[in-house]
C-alpha atoms as an extended CHARMM CRD file, in Angstrom:
* protein
*
       246  EXT
         1         1  ASP       CA              0.1050000000        0.0670000000       -0.1130000000  PROA      1               0.0000000000
         2         2  HSD       CA              1.5640000000        3.5120000000       -0.4240000000  PROA      2               0.0000000000
         3         3  SER       CA             -0.5490000000        5.3690000000        0.8510000000  PROA      3               0.0000000000
         4         4  TYR       CA              0.2740000000        8.5170000000        2.9020000000  PROA      4               0.0000000000
         5         5  PRO       CA             -0.5460000000        6.3420000000        6.7430000000  PROA      5               0.0000000000
         6         6  VAL       CA             -3.2510000000        8.7550000000        8.7110000000  PROA      6               0.0000000000
         7         7  MET       CA             -3.1250000000        8.1930000000       12.8240000000  PROA      7               0.0000000000
         8         8  THR       CA             -6.1010000000        8.7980000000       14.7370000000  PROA      8               0.0000000000
         9         9  ILE       CA             -6.7500000000        8.7410000000       18.5370000000  PROA      9               0.0000000000
        10        10  THR       CA             -9.3430000000        8.4020000000       21.2210000000  PROA      10              0.0000000000
        11        11  SER       CA             -9.3860000000        7.6430000000       23.9370000000  PROA      11              0.0000000000
        12        12  ASN       CA            -12.3180000000        6.5180000000       27.2110000000  PROA      12              0.0000000000
        13        13  LYS       CA            -12.3180000000       10.3100000000       28.8390000000  PROA      13              0.0000000000
        14        14  THR       CA            -12.8650000000       13.3340000000       26.7670000000  PROA      14              0.0000000000
        15        15  ALA       CA            -11.7100000000       14.6000000000       31.5440000000  PROA      15              0.0000000000
        16        16  VAL       CA             -9.7880000000       12.6790000000       33.9970000000  PROA      16              0.0000000000
        17        17  GLY       CA             -9.4780000000       13.7650000000       37.5640000000  PROA      17              0.0000000000
        18        18  VAL       CA             -7.3810000000       12.8410000000       40.7900000000  PROA      18              0.0000000000
        19        19  GLY       CA             -6.2520000000        9.3780000000       40.7390000000  PROA      19              0.0000000000
        20        20  GLN       CA             -7.4410000000        8.4840000000       37.3900000000  PROA      20              0.0000000000
        21        21  THR       CA             -6.4390000000        7.1100000000       33.8410000000  PROA      21              0.0000000000
        22        22  ALA       CA             -7.8540000000        7.5400000000       30.0690000000  PROA      22              0.0000000000
        23        23  THR       CA             -7.0040000000        4.4660000000       27.5860000000  PROA      23              0.0000000000
        24        24  LEU       CA             -5.1620000000        5.6160000000       23.9410000000  PROA      24              0.0000000000
        25        25  THR       CA             -5.4690000000        3.8760000000       21.5140000000  PROA      25              0.0000000000
        26        26  PHE       CA             -4.0270000000        4.5020000000       18.5150000000  PROA      26              0.0000000000
        27        27  THR       CA             -4.8880000000        3.6030000000       14.6580000000  PROA      27              0.0000000000
        28        28  ALA       CA             -3.2360000000        4.3120000000       11.7410000000  PROA      28              0.0000000000
        29        29  SER       CA             -4.7740000000        3.9040000000        8.0730000000  PROA      29              0.0000000000
        30        30  VAL       CA             -2.1120000000        1.4660000000        7.0570000000  PROA      30              0.0000000000
        31        31  ALA       CA             -0.3420000000        0.1810000000        9.1740000000  PROA      31              0.0000000000
        32        32  PRO       CA              3.9800000000        1.8310000000       10.0880000000  PROA      32              0.0000000000
        33        33  LYS       CA              6.5610000000       -0.0340000000        9.8940000000  PROA      33              0.0000000000
        34        34  SER       CA              7.4940000000       -3.1420000000       12.1090000000  PROA      34              0.0000000000
        35        35  GLY       CA              9.1010000000       -1.3580000000       15.3030000000  PROA      35              0.0000000000
        36        36  ASP       CA              9.0350000000        2.3090000000       13.5130000000  PROA      36              0.0000000000
        37        37  PHE       CA              5.7680000000        3.6070000000       15.7520000000  PROA      37              0.0000000000
        38        38  THR       CA              7.0620000000        4.3610000000       19.5950000000  PROA      38              0.0000000000
        39        39  VAL       CA              6.5140000000        5.8250000000       22.5060000000  PROA      39              0.0000000000
        40        40  ASP       CA              9.2320000000        8.3880000000       21.9880000000  PROA      40              0.0000000000
        41        41  ASP       CA              7.0930000000        9.4340000000       18.8550000000  PROA      41              0.0000000000
        42        42  LEU       CA              4.4300000000       10.4700000000       21.3030000000  PROA      42              0.0000000000
        43        43  TYR       CA              4.3580000000       14.5330000000       23.6160000000  PROA      43              0.0000000000
        44        44  ILE       CA              2.6190000000       14.4480000000       26.0310000000  PROA      44              0.0000000000
        45        45  ALA       CA              1.5060000000       18.0680000000       28.1780000000  PROA      45              0.0000000000
        46        46  GLY       CA              0.1370000000       17.3290000000       31.2930000000  PROA      46              0.0000000000
        47        47  GLY       CA              1.0560000000       13.9550000000       32.1970000000  PROA      47              0.0000000000
        48        48  ALA       CA              2.3660000000       10.7800000000       31.3620000000  PROA      48              0.0000000000
        49        49  LEU       CA              1.5480000000        7.6800000000       28.7470000000  PROA      49              0.0000000000
        50        50  SER       CA              2.1260000000        4.4650000000       30.3020000000  PROA      50              0.0000000000
        51        51  GLY       CA              1.7530000000        0.9650000000       28.5490000000  PROA      51              0.0000000000
        52        52  PHE       CA              2.6810000000        1.2330000000       25.6480000000  PROA      52              0.0000000000
        53        53  SER       CA              1.7980000000       -1.9070000000       23.6280000000  PROA      53              0.0000000000
        54        54  GLY       CA              0.3030000000       -2.6980000000       20.1130000000  PROA      54              0.0000000000
        55        55  SER       CA              1.2560000000       -3.5560000000       17.2030000000  PROA      55              0.0000000000
        56        56  GLY       CA             -0.2640000000       -3.5880000000       12.9880000000  PROA      56              0.0000000000
        57        57  SER       CA             -2.5420000000       -1.1690000000       12.6920000000  PROA      57              0.0000000000
        58        58  VAL       CA             -3.7070000000       -0.8010000000       16.2040000000  PROA      58              0.0000000000
        59        59  PHE       CA             -2.5330000000        1.0420000000       19.4570000000  PROA      59              0.0000000000
        60        60  THR       CA             -2.9950000000        1.7190000000       22.8880000000  PROA      60              0.0000000000
        61        61  ALA       CA             -1.6090000000        3.4760000000       26.4970000000  PROA      61              0.0000000000
        62        62  THR       CA             -2.9620000000        4.5970000000       29.3930000000  PROA      62              0.0000000000
        63        63  PHE       CA             -2.4680000000        8.5080000000       29.9790000000  PROA      63              0.0000000000
        64        64  THR       CA             -2.2180000000        9.6810000000       33.1600000000  PROA      64              0.0000000000
        65        65  PRO       CA             -2.2540000000       13.7670000000       34.1980000000  PROA      65              0.0000000000
        66        66  THR       CA             -0.0100000000       15.3610000000       36.0690000000  PROA      66              0.0000000000
        67        67  ALA       CA             -0.7520000000       16.0040000000       39.6360000000  PROA      67              0.0000000000
        68        68  GLY       CA             -1.4760000000       18.9740000000       40.4670000000  PROA      68              0.0000000000
        69        69  PHE       CA             -1.9860000000       19.4460000000       36.7830000000  PROA      69              0.0000000000
        70        70  SER       CA             -6.0750000000       21.3940000000       35.7820000000  PROA      70              0.0000000000
        71        71  GLY       CA             -6.9370000000       22.3340000000       32.1100000000  PROA      71              0.0000000000
        72        72  ASN       CA             -6.3230000000       21.3340000000       28.1030000000  PROA      72              0.0000000000
        73        73  ALA       CA             -3.6260000000       17.8230000000       28.2310000000  PROA      73              0.0000000000
        74        74  THR       CA             -2.5940000000       17.0180000000       24.6160000000  PROA      74              0.0000000000
        75        75  ILE       CA             -1.0430000000       14.3410000000       23.5370000000  PROA      75              0.0000000000
        76        76  ASP       CA              0.7950000000       15.1620000000       19.7960000000  PROA      76              0.0000000000
        77        77  ILE       CA              1.8390000000       13.2870000000       16.9370000000  PROA      77              0.0000000000
        78        78  PRO       CA              4.3680000000       15.3010000000       14.7430000000  PROA      78              0.0000000000
        79        79  ALA       CA              4.6720000000       14.3500000000       10.9310000000  PROA      79              0.0000000000
        80        80  GLY       CA              7.0060000000       12.7080000000        9.5450000000  PROA      80              0.0000000000
        81        81  SER       CA              7.3120000000       10.0720000000       12.5440000000  PROA      81              0.0000000000
        82        82  PHE       CA              6.3330000000        6.3560000000       11.2470000000  PROA      82              0.0000000000
        83        83  VAL       CA              6.9610000000        5.7040000000        7.9650000000  PROA      83              0.0000000000
        84        84  THR       CA              4.7570000000        2.2910000000        6.6620000000  PROA      84              0.0000000000
        85        85  ASP       CA              6.6990000000       -1.1950000000        5.0860000000  PROA      85              0.0000000000
        86        86  SER       CA              6.0140000000        1.4520000000        1.4210000000  PROA      86              0.0000000000
        87        87  ALA       CA              8.3120000000        3.8630000000        2.9900000000  PROA      87              0.0000000000
        88        88  MET       CA              5.5920000000        6.2330000000        3.2710000000  PROA      88              0.0000000000
        89        89  ALA       CA              5.1970000000        9.3240000000        5.9530000000  PROA      89              0.0000000000
        90        90  ASN       CA              2.6740000000       10.0840000000        8.2640000000  PROA      90              0.0000000000
        91        91  LEU       CA              1.8920000000       12.9750000000        6.3000000000  PROA      91              0.0000000000
        92        92  ARG       CA             -0.2990000000       15.0330000000        8.9990000000  PROA      92              0.0000000000
        93        93  SER       CA              0.1230000000       16.4450000000       12.6280000000  PROA      93              0.0000000000
        94        94  ILE       CA             -2.4910000000       14.6100000000       14.6740000000  PROA      94              0.0000000000
        95        95  THR       CA             -3.0890000000       15.8200000000       18.5450000000  PROA      95              0.0000000000
        96        96  LYS       CA             -6.4800000000       14.6440000000       21.2930000000  PROA      96              0.0000000000
        97        97  THR       CA             -6.6750000000       16.9430000000       24.0780000000  PROA      97              0.0000000000
        98        98  ILE       CA             -8.0390000000       15.3280000000       27.5780000000  PROA      98              0.0000000000
        99        99  THR       CA             -9.2960000000       18.1180000000       30.3630000000  PROA      99              0.0000000000
       100       100  VAL       CA             -7.1600000000       17.2250000000       33.8820000000  PROA      100             0.0000000000
       101       101  ASP       CA             -8.6850000000       18.7490000000       37.4760000000  PROA      101             0.0000000000
       102       102  THR       CA             -6.8760000000       17.6900000000       39.3870000000  PROA      102             0.0000000000
       103       103  VAL       CA             -7.7320000000       20.1560000000       41.7140000000  PROA      103             0.0000000000
       104       104  ALA       CA            -10.5990000000       18.8170000000       44.5740000000  PROA      104             0.0000000000
       105       105  PRO       CA            -12.7860000000       22.1430000000       44.6930000000  PROA      105             0.0000000000
       106       106  THR       CA            -12.7870000000       24.4440000000       48.7760000000  PROA      106             0.0000000000
       107       107  VAL       CA            -15.6090000000       25.9560000000       50.0210000000  PROA      107             0.0000000000
       108       108  THR       CA            -15.2480000000       29.7170000000       49.3370000000  PROA      108             0.0000000000
       109       109  SER       CA            -17.4760000000       30.7950000000       51.5690000000  PROA      109             0.0000000000
       110       110  VAL       CA            -21.0570000000       29.7240000000       52.9180000000  PROA      110             0.0000000000
       111       111  THR       CA            -24.2640000000       32.7320000000       53.8410000000  PROA      111             0.0000000000
       112       112  ALA       CA            -28.2240000000       32.9750000000       53.4940000000  PROA      112             0.0000000000
       113       113  SER       CA            -30.8040000000       34.2090000000       50.9920000000  PROA      113             0.0000000000
       114       114  PRO       CA            -32.2360000000       37.2480000000       51.7440000000  PROA      114             0.0000000000
       115       115  THR       CA            -29.0260000000       37.7420000000       54.3660000000  PROA      115             0.0000000000
       116       116  VAL       CA            -31.0400000000       39.3960000000       57.1150000000  PROA      116             0.0000000000
       117       117  GLY       CA            -33.9980000000       37.2750000000       58.3490000000  PROA      117             0.0000000000
       118       118  THR       CA            -35.4850000000       36.9140000000       61.6590000000  PROA      118             0.0000000000
       119       119  TYR       CA            -37.4670000000       33.3790000000       61.9100000000  PROA      119             0.0000000000
       120       120  LYS       CA            -39.9120000000       31.7410000000       64.4450000000  PROA      120             0.0000000000
       121       121  ALA       CA            -40.5870000000       28.1290000000       64.2220000000  PROA      121             0.0000000000
       122       122  GLY       CA            -41.7670000000       26.6130000000       61.3190000000  PROA      122             0.0000000000
       123       123  ALA       CA            -39.6980000000       29.0720000000       59.3770000000  PROA      123             0.0000000000
       124       124  VAL       CA            -37.3220000000       27.7200000000       56.6180000000  PROA      124             0.0000000000
       125       125  VAL       CA            -34.2290000000       29.4330000000       56.8810000000  PROA      125             0.0000000000
       126       126  PRO       CA            -32.3360000000       28.6720000000       52.9850000000  PROA      126             0.0000000000
       127       127  ILE       CA            -28.2040000000       28.4570000000       53.0180000000  PROA      127             0.0000000000
       128       128  SER       CA            -26.0830000000       29.0340000000       50.7220000000  PROA      128             0.0000000000
       129       129  VAL       CA            -22.3660000000       26.7820000000       50.3530000000  PROA      129             0.0000000000
       130       130  VAL       CA            -20.4940000000       28.7270000000       48.5010000000  PROA      130             0.0000000000
       131       131  PHE       CA            -18.1420000000       25.8020000000       46.7770000000  PROA      131             0.0000000000
       132       132  SER       CA            -14.7330000000       27.6070000000       44.5080000000  PROA      132             0.0000000000
       133       133  GLU       CA            -16.3010000000       25.0810000000       41.6430000000  PROA      133             0.0000000000
       134       134  PRO       CA            -18.9080000000       24.3950000000       40.0790000000  PROA      134             0.0000000000
       135       135  VAL       CA            -20.1070000000       21.1110000000       41.8880000000  PROA      135             0.0000000000
       136       136  THR       CA            -22.3500000000       17.6490000000       41.5930000000  PROA      136             0.0000000000
       137       137  VAL       CA            -24.4130000000       15.9830000000       44.5920000000  PROA      137             0.0000000000
       138       138  THR       CA            -25.7380000000       12.6820000000       44.9740000000  PROA      138             0.0000000000
       139       139  GLY       CA            -27.3770000000       12.1200000000       48.4250000000  PROA      139             0.0000000000
       140       140  THR       CA            -28.2270000000       14.5470000000       50.1330000000  PROA      140             0.0000000000
       141       141  PRO       CA            -25.4270000000       15.8540000000       52.5690000000  PROA      141             0.0000000000
       142       142  THR       CA            -26.1300000000       18.2570000000       55.4760000000  PROA      142             0.0000000000
       143       143  LEU       CA            -25.0150000000       20.8990000000       57.5660000000  PROA      143             0.0000000000
       144       144  LYS       CA            -25.0610000000       21.5240000000       61.5650000000  PROA      144             0.0000000000
       145       145  LEU       CA            -26.3070000000       24.0760000000       62.7090000000  PROA      145             0.0000000000
       146       146  ALA       CA            -25.1330000000       26.4310000000       65.6960000000  PROA      146             0.0000000000
       147       147  SER       CA            -28.8400000000       27.0080000000       66.0140000000  PROA      147             0.0000000000
       148       148  GLY       CA            -29.3580000000       27.6440000000       69.7100000000  PROA      148             0.0000000000
       149       149  GLY       CA            -31.1350000000       24.7400000000       70.7120000000  PROA      149             0.0000000000
       150       150  THR       CA            -31.0060000000       21.6840000000       72.9930000000  PROA      150             0.0000000000
       151       151  THR       CA            -29.2580000000       19.4190000000       69.8790000000  PROA      151             0.0000000000
       152       152  PRO       CA            -28.0010000000       20.8930000000       67.1040000000  PROA      152             0.0000000000
       153       153  GLN       CA            -30.9400000000       21.6680000000       64.2530000000  PROA      153             0.0000000000
       154       154  LEU       CA            -29.6560000000       20.1860000000       60.9560000000  PROA      154             0.0000000000
       155       155  ALA       CA            -29.6950000000       22.2210000000       57.2130000000  PROA      155             0.0000000000
       156       156  THR       CA            -30.4790000000       18.8900000000       54.1530000000  PROA      156             0.0000000000
       157       157  TYR       CA            -29.7500000000       19.5920000000       50.7980000000  PROA      157             0.0000000000
       158       158  SER       CA            -31.9220000000       21.0240000000       48.5440000000  PROA      158             0.0000000000
       159       159  SER       CA            -30.5830000000       21.8970000000       45.1850000000  PROA      159             0.0000000000
       160       160  GLY       CA            -27.6490000000       23.6380000000       43.2190000000  PROA      160             0.0000000000
       161       161  SER       CA            -26.7090000000       20.3710000000       40.9870000000  PROA      161             0.0000000000
       162       162  GLY       CA            -24.4530000000       21.2640000000       39.0730000000  PROA      162             0.0000000000
       163       163  THR       CA            -23.3310000000       24.7930000000       40.1850000000  PROA      163             0.0000000000
       164       164  SER       CA            -20.8850000000       26.4240000000       42.6690000000  PROA      164             0.0000000000
       165       165  THR       CA            -23.5170000000       27.1610000000       45.4840000000  PROA      165             0.0000000000
       166       166  LEU       CA            -25.6580000000       24.9460000000       46.5610000000  PROA      166             0.0000000000
       167       167  ILE       CA            -28.6680000000       25.2500000000       49.2840000000  PROA      167             0.0000000000
       168       168  PHE       CA            -29.8380000000       23.6130000000       52.6890000000  PROA      168             0.0000000000
       169       169  ASN       CA            -32.6840000000       24.1810000000       53.5870000000  PROA      169             0.0000000000
       170       170  TYR       CA            -32.8530000000       24.7090000000       57.9150000000  PROA      170             0.0000000000
       171       171  THR       CA            -36.0080000000       24.3040000000       59.1790000000  PROA      171             0.0000000000
       172       172  VAL       CA            -36.7750000000       25.8450000000       63.1950000000  PROA      172             0.0000000000
       173       173  VAL       CA            -37.8640000000       23.9220000000       65.8960000000  PROA      173             0.0000000000
       174       174  ALA       CA            -39.0840000000       25.8250000000       68.8030000000  PROA      174             0.0000000000
       175       175  GLY       CA            -36.3250000000       25.5590000000       71.0000000000  PROA      175             0.0000000000
       176       176  ASP       CA            -33.8890000000       26.9800000000       68.6210000000  PROA      176             0.0000000000
       177       177  ASN       CA            -32.5680000000       30.7480000000       69.8410000000  PROA      177             0.0000000000
       178       178  SER       CA            -30.1500000000       31.9610000000       67.6340000000  PROA      178             0.0000000000
       179       179  ALA       CA            -28.8670000000       36.5770000000       67.3350000000  PROA      179             0.0000000000
       180       180  ASP       CA            -26.8220000000       35.3190000000       65.0580000000  PROA      180             0.0000000000
       181       181  LEU       CA            -27.2210000000       31.8760000000       63.1740000000  PROA      181             0.0000000000
       182       182  ASN       CA            -23.6900000000       29.8540000000       62.0000000000  PROA      182             0.0000000000
       183       183  TYR       CA            -23.6050000000       26.4740000000       61.3040000000  PROA      183             0.0000000000
       184       184  PHE       CA            -21.6570000000       24.5810000000       64.2010000000  PROA      184             0.0000000000
       185       185  ASP       CA            -18.3000000000       24.2740000000       63.3460000000  PROA      185             0.0000000000
       186       186  THR       CA            -15.5490000000       23.7190000000       60.2940000000  PROA      186             0.0000000000
       187       187  ALA       CA            -16.3530000000       20.0100000000       59.9660000000  PROA      187             0.0000000000
       188       188  SER       CA            -20.2590000000       20.6190000000       59.8100000000  PROA      188             0.0000000000
       189       189  LEU       CA            -20.5060000000       19.9290000000       56.3830000000  PROA      189             0.0000000000
       190       190  VAL       CA            -21.0930000000       16.2000000000       56.8020000000  PROA      190             0.0000000000
       191       191  LEU       CA            -21.8530000000       13.4510000000       53.5750000000  PROA      191             0.0000000000
       192       192  PRO       CA            -23.7850000000       10.8270000000       55.5760000000  PROA      192             0.0000000000
       193       193  THR       CA            -22.8710000000        7.2290000000       54.5070000000  PROA      193             0.0000000000
       194       194  SER       CA            -26.5850000000        5.5190000000       53.8540000000  PROA      194             0.0000000000
       195       195  PRO       CA            -27.2940000000        6.0610000000       52.2920000000  PROA      195             0.0000000000
       196       196  ALA       CA            -24.3220000000        7.7540000000       50.8670000000  PROA      196             0.0000000000
       197       197  ALA       CA            -24.1920000000       11.8070000000       49.6430000000  PROA      197             0.0000000000
       198       198  THR       CA            -21.1410000000       12.7370000000       47.4280000000  PROA      198             0.0000000000
       199       199  ILE       CA            -20.3340000000       16.2970000000       46.8650000000  PROA      199             0.0000000000
       200       200  LYS       CA            -17.6960000000       15.7310000000       43.0660000000  PROA      200             0.0000000000
       201       201  ASP       CA            -16.5380000000       18.5780000000       40.7440000000  PROA      201             0.0000000000
       202       202  PRO       CA            -16.0170000000       17.1570000000       37.1290000000  PROA      202             0.0000000000
       203       203  GLY       CA            -13.3410000000       16.2640000000       37.0250000000  PROA      203             0.0000000000
       204       204  LEU       CA            -14.4390000000       13.0370000000       40.2290000000  PROA      204             0.0000000000
       205       205  ASN       CA            -12.6700000000       14.7370000000       42.4270000000  PROA      205             0.0000000000
       206       206  VAL       CA            -13.4710000000       14.6400000000       45.8950000000  PROA      206             0.0000000000
       207       207  ALA       CA            -14.8900000000       17.7350000000       46.8780000000  PROA      207             0.0000000000
       208       208  VAL       CA            -13.1820000000       18.9010000000       50.4900000000  PROA      208             0.0000000000
       209       209  LEU       CA            -15.6500000000       19.3140000000       52.4490000000  PROA      209             0.0000000000
       210       210  THR       CA            -13.3980000000       22.0880000000       55.2670000000  PROA      210             0.0000000000
       211       211  LEU       CA            -15.7340000000       25.3160000000       56.3460000000  PROA      211             0.0000000000
       212       212  PRO       CA            -14.5690000000       29.0390000000       57.0230000000  PROA      212             0.0000000000
       213       213  ALA       CA            -13.6610000000       29.0250000000       61.1680000000  PROA      213             0.0000000000
       214       214  THR       CA            -17.2010000000       29.9380000000       63.2090000000  PROA      214             0.0000000000
       215       215  THR       CA            -15.0320000000       32.5410000000       64.7510000000  PROA      215             0.0000000000
       216       216  SER       CA            -16.3940000000       35.9730000000       64.8040000000  PROA      216             0.0000000000
       217       217  GLY       CA            -15.0500000000       38.3050000000       61.9560000000  PROA      217             0.0000000000
       218       218  THR       CA            -13.9160000000       35.4200000000       60.0320000000  PROA      218             0.0000000000
       219       219  VAL       CA            -14.3840000000       36.1590000000       56.3880000000  PROA      219             0.0000000000
       220       220  GLY       CA            -16.3150000000       33.4170000000       54.8250000000  PROA      220             0.0000000000
       221       221  ASN       CA            -18.3930000000       32.0420000000       57.6980000000  PROA      221             0.0000000000
       222       222  LEU       CA            -22.4480000000       32.0770000000       57.9750000000  PROA      222             0.0000000000
       223       223  ALA       CA            -22.3750000000       34.1540000000       60.6640000000  PROA      223             0.0000000000
       224       224  THR       CA            -20.6260000000       37.1330000000       58.9870000000  PROA      224             0.0000000000
       225       225  ASN       CA            -21.6450000000       36.8360000000       56.0310000000  PROA      225             0.0000000000
       226       226  ALA       CA            -25.0320000000       36.9480000000       56.5490000000  PROA      226             0.0000000000
       227       227  ALA       CA            -27.9190000000       38.3030000000       59.7840000000  PROA      227             0.0000000000
       228       228  ILE       CA            -30.0840000000       35.7900000000       61.1560000000  PROA      228             0.0000000000
       229       229  VAL       CA            -31.6260000000       35.2980000000       63.8970000000  PROA      229             0.0000000000
       230       230  ILE       CA            -33.1400000000       32.5610000000       65.5010000000  PROA      230             0.0000000000
       231       231  ASP       CA            -36.3080000000       33.5010000000       67.7400000000  PROA      231             0.0000000000
       232       232  THR       CA            -38.6780000000       31.1810000000       69.4360000000  PROA      232             0.0000000000
       233       233  THR       CA            -38.9750000000       32.3380000000       72.5080000000  PROA      233             0.0000000000
       234       234  ALA       CA            -42.3800000000       33.7600000000       72.8600000000  PROA      234             0.0000000000
       235       235  PRO       CA            -42.5340000000       37.1820000000       75.0810000000  PROA      235             0.0000000000
       236       236  SER       CA            -43.7870000000       36.6670000000       78.5180000000  PROA      236             0.0000000000
       237       237  ALA       CA            -47.1280000000       37.7420000000       80.2400000000  PROA      237             0.0000000000
       238       238  ALA       CA            -46.7870000000       40.7540000000       82.7120000000  PROA      238             0.0000000000
       239       239  THR       CA            -45.9500000000       38.6940000000       86.7980000000  PROA      239             0.0000000000
       240       240  SER       CA            -47.6780000000       42.1590000000       88.2860000000  PROA      240             0.0000000000
       241       241  LEU       CA            -49.7640000000       44.8400000000       87.8310000000  PROA      241             0.0000000000
       242       242  ALA       CA            -48.7270000000       47.8710000000       89.4050000000  PROA      242             0.0000000000
       243       243  LEU       CA            -51.5420000000       50.1560000000       91.1580000000  PROA      243             0.0000000000
       244       244  THR       CA            -51.2080000000       53.9030000000       91.6100000000  PROA      244             0.0000000000
       245       245  SER       CA            -53.4980000000       55.7400000000       93.8160000000  PROA      245             0.0000000000
       246       246  VAL       CA            -54.7080000000       58.6190000000       91.0290000000  PROA      246             0.0000000000
């Protein structure tokens, strides 16, 4: 076959994250000369190849992203990298792009909407947990609140999957009282295990759930970003009546 060979590159994944790999397949329209197409003919940015193997017209390799790299990794086959048995070289360079995201999403701030309000028993308070990038949620994560009652209340995940802001709803119950609502501590964002819940980015990196410190005035915490008052204490009746003479 005296045709000029054309190589194509396919991948079983369009994006990879931390601890993930992608399988690449290299397919030539005309088989390279035996031993003339090797891993040394490939130029990789944003990762590395391993397990290169194959023969005839089809070769495979495993792509592993570089730790800490985020962006578009590229796999290039320059023109003139190999020849066929008929000494016909590949005349076209080929580039395959794989999106790499090895950076886990983090919580940047927690707030409420509206940011100012007073709530009584039975009211629902929407609380926003903002991440550094869009995340996908499965299951029902919870947010533990310092709600002032005998038992800390949980706000349960409601919506926002696919965006960078997740909404948690807190239903006020009798006995809750707080002059400036905040979450309980930096570990208050929890993923239940039964049924299992997850928060991940498009690269399937598991989110870091640590929240900003609850210390008064700390940037990013709920009490700093909002002024939510929880008041379920009924006004007390007067216990005595003072009379004055006329």
